[in-house]
C-alpha atoms as a printed R data frame, in Angstrom:
   type eleno elety resid chain resno        x       y       z
1  ATOM     1    CA   ALA     A     1 -213.776 -77.673 141.518
2  ATOM     2    CA   THR     A     2 -216.485 -78.132 144.155
3  ATOM     3    CA   LYS     A     3 -214.502 -80.920 145.812
4  ATOM     4    CA   LEU     A     4 -211.585 -78.541 146.307
5  ATOM     5    CA   LEU     A     5 -213.651 -75.659 147.664
6  ATOM     6    CA   TYR     A     6 -214.147 -76.923 151.222
7  ATOM     7    CA   PRO     A     7 -210.494 -77.909 151.902
8  ATOM     8    CA   ALA     A     8 -209.310 -74.598 150.441
9  ATOM     9    CA   ILE     A     9 -211.648 -72.603 152.675
10 ATOM    10    CA   LYS     A    10 -210.713 -74.746 155.669
11 ATOM    11    CA   ASN     A    11 -206.986 -74.122 155.099
12 ATOM    12    CA   LEU     A    12 -207.559 -70.384 154.788
13 ATOM    13    CA   ALA     A    13 -209.747 -70.306 157.882
14 ATOM    14    CA   GLU     A    14 -206.904 -71.763 159.983
15 ATOM    15    CA   LYS     A    15 -204.746 -68.756 159.081
16 ATOM    16    CA   TRP     A    16 -207.380 -66.169 159.998
17 ATOM    17    CA   LYS     A    17 -207.142 -64.620 163.434
18 ATOM    18    CA   ARG     A    18 -210.910 -64.324 163.794
19 ATOM    19    CA   PRO     A    19 -213.380 -66.715 162.194
20 ATOM    20    CA   PRO     A    20 -215.774 -65.159 159.704
21 ATOM    21    CA   LYS     A    21 -219.102 -63.986 161.023
22 ATOM    22    CA   ASP     A    22 -221.739 -66.736 160.843
23 ATOM    23    CA   TRP     A    23 -219.117 -69.378 159.965
24 ATOM    24    CA   THR     A    24 -221.052 -71.964 161.984
25 ATOM    25    CA   ALA     A    25 -224.175 -71.342 159.918
26 ATOM    26    CA   ALA     A    26 -222.188 -71.672 156.700
27 ATOM    27    CA   MET     A    27 -220.584 -74.924 157.857
28 ATOM    28    CA   ASN     A    28 -224.022 -76.301 158.727
29 ATOM    29    CA   GLN     A    29 -225.217 -75.528 155.206
30 ATOM    30    CA   PHE     A    30 -222.118 -77.172 153.712
31 ATOM    31    CA   ALA     A    31 -222.738 -80.225 155.883
32 ATOM    32    CA   ILE     A    32 -226.303 -80.480 154.568
33 ATOM    33    CA   LEU     A    33 -225.289 -80.070 150.934
34 ATOM    34    CA   PHE     A    34 -221.976 -81.967 150.947
35 ATOM    35    CA   GLY     A    35 -222.249 -84.185 154.037
36 ATOM    36    CA   GLU     A    36 -220.215 -87.185 152.889
37 ATOM    37    CA   ARG     A    37 -217.473 -85.037 151.382
38 ATOM    38    CA   ILE     A    38 -217.086 -82.971 154.535
39 ATOM    39    CA   ARG     A    39 -216.917 -86.045 156.758
40 ATOM    40    CA   ALA     A    40 -214.261 -87.544 154.462
41 ATOM    41    CA   VAL     A    41 -212.088 -84.423 154.777
42 ATOM    42    CA   GLN     A    42 -212.566 -84.091 158.534
43 ATOM    43    CA   ASN     A    43 -211.367 -87.662 159.229
């Protein structure tokens, strides 16, 4: 389930008109915790 969390949030974020407050901080935390998974999805 954790592997599907980031892509699901990313897909929802593209539909939002305004990014959530502090989204950059959250993405930095995700990158620290799930670095390899995030890089794999971003490529």
